[in-house]
Short mmCIF file of C-alpha atoms in Angstrom, two decimals:
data_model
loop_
_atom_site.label_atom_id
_atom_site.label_comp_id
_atom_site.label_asym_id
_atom_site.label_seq_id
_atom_site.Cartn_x
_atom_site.Cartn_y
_atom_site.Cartn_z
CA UNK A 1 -71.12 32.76 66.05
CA UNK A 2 -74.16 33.23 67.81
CA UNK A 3 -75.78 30.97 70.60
CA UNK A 4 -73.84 28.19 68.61
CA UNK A 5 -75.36 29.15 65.30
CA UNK A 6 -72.57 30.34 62.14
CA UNK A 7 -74.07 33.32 60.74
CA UNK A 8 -72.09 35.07 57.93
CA UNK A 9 -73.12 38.82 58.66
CA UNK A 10 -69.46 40.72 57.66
CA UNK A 11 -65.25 39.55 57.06
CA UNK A 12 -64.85 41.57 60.20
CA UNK A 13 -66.36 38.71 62.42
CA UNK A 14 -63.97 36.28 60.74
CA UNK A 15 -60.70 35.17 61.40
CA UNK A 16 -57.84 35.35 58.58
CA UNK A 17 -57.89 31.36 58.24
CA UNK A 18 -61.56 31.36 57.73
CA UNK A 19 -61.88 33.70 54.96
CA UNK A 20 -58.99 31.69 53.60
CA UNK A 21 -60.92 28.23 53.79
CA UNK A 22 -64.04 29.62 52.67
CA UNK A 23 -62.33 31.17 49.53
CA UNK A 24 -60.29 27.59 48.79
CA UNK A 25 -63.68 25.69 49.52
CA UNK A 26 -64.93 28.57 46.43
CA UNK A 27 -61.60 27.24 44.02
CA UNK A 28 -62.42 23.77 44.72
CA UNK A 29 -65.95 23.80 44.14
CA UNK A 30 -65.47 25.38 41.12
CA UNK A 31 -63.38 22.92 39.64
CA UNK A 32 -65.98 20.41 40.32
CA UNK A 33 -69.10 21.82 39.26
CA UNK A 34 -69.45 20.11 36.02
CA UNK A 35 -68.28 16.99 36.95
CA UNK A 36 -69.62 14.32 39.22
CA UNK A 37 -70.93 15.53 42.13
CA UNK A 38 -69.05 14.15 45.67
CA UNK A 39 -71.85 13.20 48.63
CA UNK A 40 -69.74 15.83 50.62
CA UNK A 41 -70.45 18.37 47.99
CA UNK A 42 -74.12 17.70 48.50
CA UNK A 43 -74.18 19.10 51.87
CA UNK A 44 -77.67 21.04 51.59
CA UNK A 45 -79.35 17.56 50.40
CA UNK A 46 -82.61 17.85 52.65
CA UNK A 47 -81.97 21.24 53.56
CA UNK A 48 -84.48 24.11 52.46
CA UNK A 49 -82.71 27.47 52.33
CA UNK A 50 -85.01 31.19 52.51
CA UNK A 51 -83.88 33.86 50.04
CA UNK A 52 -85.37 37.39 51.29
CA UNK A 53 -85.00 40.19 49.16
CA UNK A 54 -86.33 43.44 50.60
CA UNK A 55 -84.78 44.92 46.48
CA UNK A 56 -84.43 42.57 43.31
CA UNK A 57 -81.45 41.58 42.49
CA UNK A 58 -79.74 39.38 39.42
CA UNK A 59 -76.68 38.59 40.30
CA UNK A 60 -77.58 38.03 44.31
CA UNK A 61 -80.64 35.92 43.19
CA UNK A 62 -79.41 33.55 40.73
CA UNK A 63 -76.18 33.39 42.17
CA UNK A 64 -77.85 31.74 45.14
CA UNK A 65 -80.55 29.48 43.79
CA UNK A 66 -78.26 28.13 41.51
CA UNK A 67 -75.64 27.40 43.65
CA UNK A 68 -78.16 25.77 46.74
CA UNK A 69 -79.50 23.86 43.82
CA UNK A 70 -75.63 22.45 42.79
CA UNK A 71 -75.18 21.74 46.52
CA UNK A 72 -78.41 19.75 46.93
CA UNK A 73 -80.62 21.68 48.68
CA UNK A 74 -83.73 23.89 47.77
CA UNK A 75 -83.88 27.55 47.87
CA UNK A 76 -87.19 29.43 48.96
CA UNK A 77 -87.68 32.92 47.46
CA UNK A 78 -89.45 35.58 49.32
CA UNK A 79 -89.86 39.05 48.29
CA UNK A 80 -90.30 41.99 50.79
CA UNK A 81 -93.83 42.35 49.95
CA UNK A 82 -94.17 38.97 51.00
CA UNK A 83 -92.47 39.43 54.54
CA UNK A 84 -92.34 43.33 55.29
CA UNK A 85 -89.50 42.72 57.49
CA UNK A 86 -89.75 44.59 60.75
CA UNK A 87 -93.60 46.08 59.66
CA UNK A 88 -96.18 42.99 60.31
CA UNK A 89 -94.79 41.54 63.11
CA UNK A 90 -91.87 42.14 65.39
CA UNK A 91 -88.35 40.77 63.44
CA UNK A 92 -88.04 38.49 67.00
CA UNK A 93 -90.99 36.71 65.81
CA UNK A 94 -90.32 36.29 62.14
CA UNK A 95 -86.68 35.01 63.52
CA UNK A 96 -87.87 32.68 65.31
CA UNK A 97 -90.88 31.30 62.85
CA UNK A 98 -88.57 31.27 59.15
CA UNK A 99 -85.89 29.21 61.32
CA UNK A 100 -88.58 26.52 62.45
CA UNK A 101 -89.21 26.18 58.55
CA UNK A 102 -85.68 26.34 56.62
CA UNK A 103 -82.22 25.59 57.84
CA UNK A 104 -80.50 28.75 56.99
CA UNK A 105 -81.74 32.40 55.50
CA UNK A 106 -80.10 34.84 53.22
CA UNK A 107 -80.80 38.10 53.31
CA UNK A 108 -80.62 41.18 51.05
CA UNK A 109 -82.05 44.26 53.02
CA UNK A 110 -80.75 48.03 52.98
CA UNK A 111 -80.97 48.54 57.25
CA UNK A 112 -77.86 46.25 58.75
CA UNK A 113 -79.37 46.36 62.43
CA UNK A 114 -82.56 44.63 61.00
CA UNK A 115 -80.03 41.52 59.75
CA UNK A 116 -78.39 41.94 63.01
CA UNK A 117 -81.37 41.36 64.90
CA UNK A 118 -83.19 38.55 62.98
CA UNK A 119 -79.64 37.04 63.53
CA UNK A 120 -79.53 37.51 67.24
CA UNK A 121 -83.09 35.85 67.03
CA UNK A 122 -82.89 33.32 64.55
CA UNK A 123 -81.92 29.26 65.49
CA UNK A 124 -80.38 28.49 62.29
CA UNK A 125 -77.47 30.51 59.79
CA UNK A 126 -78.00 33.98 58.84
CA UNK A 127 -76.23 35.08 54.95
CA UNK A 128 -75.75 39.13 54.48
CA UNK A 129 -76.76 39.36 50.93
CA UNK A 130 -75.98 43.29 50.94
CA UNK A 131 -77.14 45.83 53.35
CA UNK A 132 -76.22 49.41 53.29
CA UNK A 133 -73.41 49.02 55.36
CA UNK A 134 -71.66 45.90 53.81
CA UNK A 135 -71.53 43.01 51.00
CA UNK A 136 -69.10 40.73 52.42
CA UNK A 137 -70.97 37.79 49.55
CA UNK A 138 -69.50 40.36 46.96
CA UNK A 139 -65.77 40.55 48.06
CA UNK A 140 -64.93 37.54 48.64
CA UNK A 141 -66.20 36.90 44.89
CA UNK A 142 -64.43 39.87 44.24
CA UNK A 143 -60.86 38.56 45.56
CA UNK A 144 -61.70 35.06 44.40
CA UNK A 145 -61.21 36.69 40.76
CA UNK A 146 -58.42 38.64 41.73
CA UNK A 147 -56.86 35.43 43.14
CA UNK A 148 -57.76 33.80 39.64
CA UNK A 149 -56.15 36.14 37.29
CA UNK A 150 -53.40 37.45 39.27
CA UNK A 151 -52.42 35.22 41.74
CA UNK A 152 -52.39 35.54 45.94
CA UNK A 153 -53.26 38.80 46.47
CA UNK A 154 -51.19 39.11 49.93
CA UNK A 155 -49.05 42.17 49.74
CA UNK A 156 -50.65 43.22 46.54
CA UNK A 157 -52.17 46.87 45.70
CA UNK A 158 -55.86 46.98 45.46
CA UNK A 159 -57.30 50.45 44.17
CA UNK A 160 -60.99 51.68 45.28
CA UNK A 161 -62.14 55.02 43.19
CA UNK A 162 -65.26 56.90 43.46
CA UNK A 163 -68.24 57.20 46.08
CA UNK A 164 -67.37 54.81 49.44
CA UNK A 165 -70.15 52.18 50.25
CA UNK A 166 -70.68 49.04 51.12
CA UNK A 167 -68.65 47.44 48.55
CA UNK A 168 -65.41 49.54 49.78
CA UNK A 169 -66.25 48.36 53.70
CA UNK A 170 -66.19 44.69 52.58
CA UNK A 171 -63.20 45.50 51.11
CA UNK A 172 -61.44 47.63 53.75
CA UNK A 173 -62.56 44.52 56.56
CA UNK A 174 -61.07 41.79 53.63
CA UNK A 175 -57.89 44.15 54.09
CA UNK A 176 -57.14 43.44 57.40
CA UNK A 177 -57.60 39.60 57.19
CA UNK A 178 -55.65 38.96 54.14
CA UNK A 179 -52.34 41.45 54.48
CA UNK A 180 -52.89 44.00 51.30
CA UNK A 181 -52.71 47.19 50.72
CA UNK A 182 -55.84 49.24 50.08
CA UNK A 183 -55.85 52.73 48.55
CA UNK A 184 -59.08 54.62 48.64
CA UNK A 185 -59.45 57.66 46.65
CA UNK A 186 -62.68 59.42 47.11
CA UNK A 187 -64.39 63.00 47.40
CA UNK A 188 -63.71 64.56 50.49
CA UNK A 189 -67.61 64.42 50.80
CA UNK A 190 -67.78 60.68 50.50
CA UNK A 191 -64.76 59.74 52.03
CA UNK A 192 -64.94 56.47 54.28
CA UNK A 193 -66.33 57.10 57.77
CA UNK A 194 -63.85 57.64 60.03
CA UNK A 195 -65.19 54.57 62.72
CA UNK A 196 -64.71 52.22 59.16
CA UNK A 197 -61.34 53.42 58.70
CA UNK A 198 -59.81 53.02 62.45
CA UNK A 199 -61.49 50.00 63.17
CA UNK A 200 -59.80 48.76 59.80
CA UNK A 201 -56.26 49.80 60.69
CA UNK A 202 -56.85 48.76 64.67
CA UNK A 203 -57.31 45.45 62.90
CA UNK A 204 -54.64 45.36 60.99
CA UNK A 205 -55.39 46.74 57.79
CA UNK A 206 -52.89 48.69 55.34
CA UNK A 207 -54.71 51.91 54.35
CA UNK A 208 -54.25 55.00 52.40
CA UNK A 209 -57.52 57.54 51.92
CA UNK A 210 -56.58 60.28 49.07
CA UNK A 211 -58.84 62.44 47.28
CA UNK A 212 -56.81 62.49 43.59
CA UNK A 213 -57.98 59.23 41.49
CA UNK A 214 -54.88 59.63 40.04
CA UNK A 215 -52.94 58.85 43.09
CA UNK A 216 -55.26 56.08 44.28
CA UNK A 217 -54.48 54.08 40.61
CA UNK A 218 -51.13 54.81 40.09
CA UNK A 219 -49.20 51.24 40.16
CA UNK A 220 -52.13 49.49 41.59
CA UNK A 221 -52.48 45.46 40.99
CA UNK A 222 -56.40 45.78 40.93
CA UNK A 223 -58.91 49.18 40.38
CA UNK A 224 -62.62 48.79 41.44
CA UNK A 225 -64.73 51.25 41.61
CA UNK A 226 -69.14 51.08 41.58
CA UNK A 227 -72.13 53.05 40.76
CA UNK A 228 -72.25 56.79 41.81
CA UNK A 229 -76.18 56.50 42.60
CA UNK A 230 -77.65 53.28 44.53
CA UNK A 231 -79.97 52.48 47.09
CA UNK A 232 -81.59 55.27 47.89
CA UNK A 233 -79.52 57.91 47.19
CA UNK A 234 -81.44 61.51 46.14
CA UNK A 235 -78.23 63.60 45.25
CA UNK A 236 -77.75 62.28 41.99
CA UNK A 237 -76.87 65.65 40.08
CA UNK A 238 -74.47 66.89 43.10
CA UNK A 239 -73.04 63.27 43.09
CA UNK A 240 -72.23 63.05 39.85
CA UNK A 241 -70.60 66.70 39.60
CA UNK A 242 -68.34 65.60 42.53
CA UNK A 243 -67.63 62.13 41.25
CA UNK A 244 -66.78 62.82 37.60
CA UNK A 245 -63.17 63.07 37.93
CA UNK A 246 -63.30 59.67 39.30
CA UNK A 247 -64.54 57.99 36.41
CA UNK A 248 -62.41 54.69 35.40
CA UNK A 249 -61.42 55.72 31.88
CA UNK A 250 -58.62 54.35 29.84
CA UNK A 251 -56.16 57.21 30.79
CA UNK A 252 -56.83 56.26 34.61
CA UNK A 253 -56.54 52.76 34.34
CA UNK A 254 -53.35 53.43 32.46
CA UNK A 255 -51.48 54.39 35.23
CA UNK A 256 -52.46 51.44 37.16
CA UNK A 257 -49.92 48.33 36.71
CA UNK A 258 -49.51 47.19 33.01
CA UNK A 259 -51.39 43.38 33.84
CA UNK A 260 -54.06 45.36 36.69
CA UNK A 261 -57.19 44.00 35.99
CA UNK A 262 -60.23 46.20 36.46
CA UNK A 263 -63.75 45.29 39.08
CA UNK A 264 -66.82 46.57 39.35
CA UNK A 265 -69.99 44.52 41.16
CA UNK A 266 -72.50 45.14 38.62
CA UNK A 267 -74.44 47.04 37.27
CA UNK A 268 -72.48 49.34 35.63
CA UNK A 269 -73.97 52.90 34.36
CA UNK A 270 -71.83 52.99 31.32
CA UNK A 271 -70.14 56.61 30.81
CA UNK A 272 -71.00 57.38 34.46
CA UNK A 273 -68.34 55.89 36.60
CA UNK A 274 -66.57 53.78 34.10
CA UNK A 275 -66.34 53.95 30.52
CA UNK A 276 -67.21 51.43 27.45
CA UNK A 277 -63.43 51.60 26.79
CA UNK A 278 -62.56 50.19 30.43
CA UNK A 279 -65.33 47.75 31.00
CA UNK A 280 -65.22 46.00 27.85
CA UNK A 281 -61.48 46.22 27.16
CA UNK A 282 -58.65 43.36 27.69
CA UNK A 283 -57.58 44.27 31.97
CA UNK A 284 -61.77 43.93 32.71
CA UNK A 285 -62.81 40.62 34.98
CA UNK A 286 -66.27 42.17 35.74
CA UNK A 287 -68.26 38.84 34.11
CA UNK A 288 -65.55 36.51 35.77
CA UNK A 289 -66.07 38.40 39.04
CA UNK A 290 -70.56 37.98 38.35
CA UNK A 291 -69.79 34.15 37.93
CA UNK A 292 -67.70 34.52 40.83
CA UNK A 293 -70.53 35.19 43.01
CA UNK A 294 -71.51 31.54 42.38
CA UNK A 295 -68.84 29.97 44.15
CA UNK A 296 -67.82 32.11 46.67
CA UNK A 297 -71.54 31.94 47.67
CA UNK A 298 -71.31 27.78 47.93
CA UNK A 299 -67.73 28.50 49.93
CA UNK A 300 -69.83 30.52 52.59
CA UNK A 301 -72.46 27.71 52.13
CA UNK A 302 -70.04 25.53 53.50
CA UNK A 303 -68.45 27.31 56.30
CA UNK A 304 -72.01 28.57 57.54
CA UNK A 305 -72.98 24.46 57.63
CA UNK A 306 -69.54 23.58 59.11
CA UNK A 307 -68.87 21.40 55.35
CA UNK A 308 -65.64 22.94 54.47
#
């Protein structure tokens, strides 16, 4: 919390119980969307809410208009074009000016100290939508599918294989908060950084870095992995020379737990870092965990407005 404002910038800043209420506010939600609405469900009647995207998105976009729209309020989409955060006018000033006009502001930007600051500046609730450093929006959808299909995913296994990004740092911040074990099996070369990983564990998260993908899946409860090539990256041939053992294939996933169920945020590259096979097969929640987005999105909705 800043100068009495709930911004939702990464699980790191929350306690254990919060995460917990904001993921139960995403089951009940859920439950209720297609059937009449409660007035405390309605929580953003009135309320205008800004959607910045510095990159499209699909999932990030819709996800959000449709679920400010189910809780009452109106979302306001502006595109980096539009707003050049940081370029036409000092980010203190844009803070300051998009909070006298909507009552909260979601953002999807690549630089995390440029979310940072408009949140230092800003009078009203600041949403990480994804910056380079972390998607916090994405985990929690991500363990809300886990939670789903598999039940409470305390003391469980959770698998990570291929590059470490932003996804995995959600991840390795959602591991110290709700008490499971995280195995992370990367490339030396894109291995976690080293302040991510002991800041994790000082926390109190369960962690095990490998480099064999084969050791990283073996009994796991849950394997995730994500694109090789995102957001800037201009490696792609070396990346995908040094990634291609980590590919999710069936003989991978197969040494996983016989009921693991298999992630991935979206979008996939097909034959890249997961196979056809995989991603379409039986264990795959990758189109549960896209809807998932939804109502994880309305639970940290609700915690940012104090409506849980």
């Amino acid at each position: 919390m800043v100068n009495g404002v709930r911004h939702f910038i990464d699980i790191a800043d929350l306690s254990p119980g919060d995460v917990r209420s904001i993921l139960d506010a995403a089951v009940t939600m859920k439950a209720q969307r297609h059937t009449p609405v409660a007035v405390e469900r309605r929580f953003l009647a009135g309320r205008n809410i800004a959607l910045v995207f510095e990159q499209p998105s699909l999932r990030t976009r819709m996800s959000f208009e449709v679920g400010i729209n189910d809780l009452g309020g109106s979302p306001i989409m502006v595109t980096g074009k539009e707003i050049e955060l940081g370029e036409r006018e000092a980010l203190k000033d844009t803070a300051r000016v998009l909070s006298r006009f909507v009552d909260a502001i979601m953002v999807r930007a690549l630089s995390h100290d440029l979310l940072l600051e408009l949140a230092h500046y800003a009078s009203v609730p600041v949403i990480n939508g994804l910056t380079k450093k972390s998607h916090p929006c994405q985990v929690l959808a991500d363990i809300l599918t886990f939670e789903e299909r598999c039940g409470s995913i305390a003391g469980r296994k959770i698998s990570w294989v291929g590059d470490s990004n932003n996804v995995l740092a959600s991840w390795m911040h959602a591991a110290a908060k709700l008490d499971f074990e995280m195995i992370v099996g990367t490339p030396a070369e894109f291995a976690p950084a080293e302040g991510l990983v002991s800041r994790a564990r000082e926390e109190g998260a369960t962690l095990h870095l490998t480099n064999d993908p084969r050791e990283a899946v073996a009994g796991a409860d849950c394997v995730i992995t994500d694109s090789w090539v995102s957001m800037g990256d201009v490696d792609r041939e070396r990346r995908l020379e040094l990634l291609c053992p980590y590919r999710v294939d069936p003989a991978l996933m197969k040494l996983a737990a016989p009921d693991a169920i298999f992630l991935h945020c979206l979008p996939a590259h097909r034959g890249e870092e997961v196979t056809d096979e995989v991603i379409d097969g039986p264990q795959s929640a990758v189109y549960d965990e896209a809807e998932n987005r939804l109502h994880a999105q309305k639970g940290v909705l609700a915690w940012c407005f104090d409506a849980l």
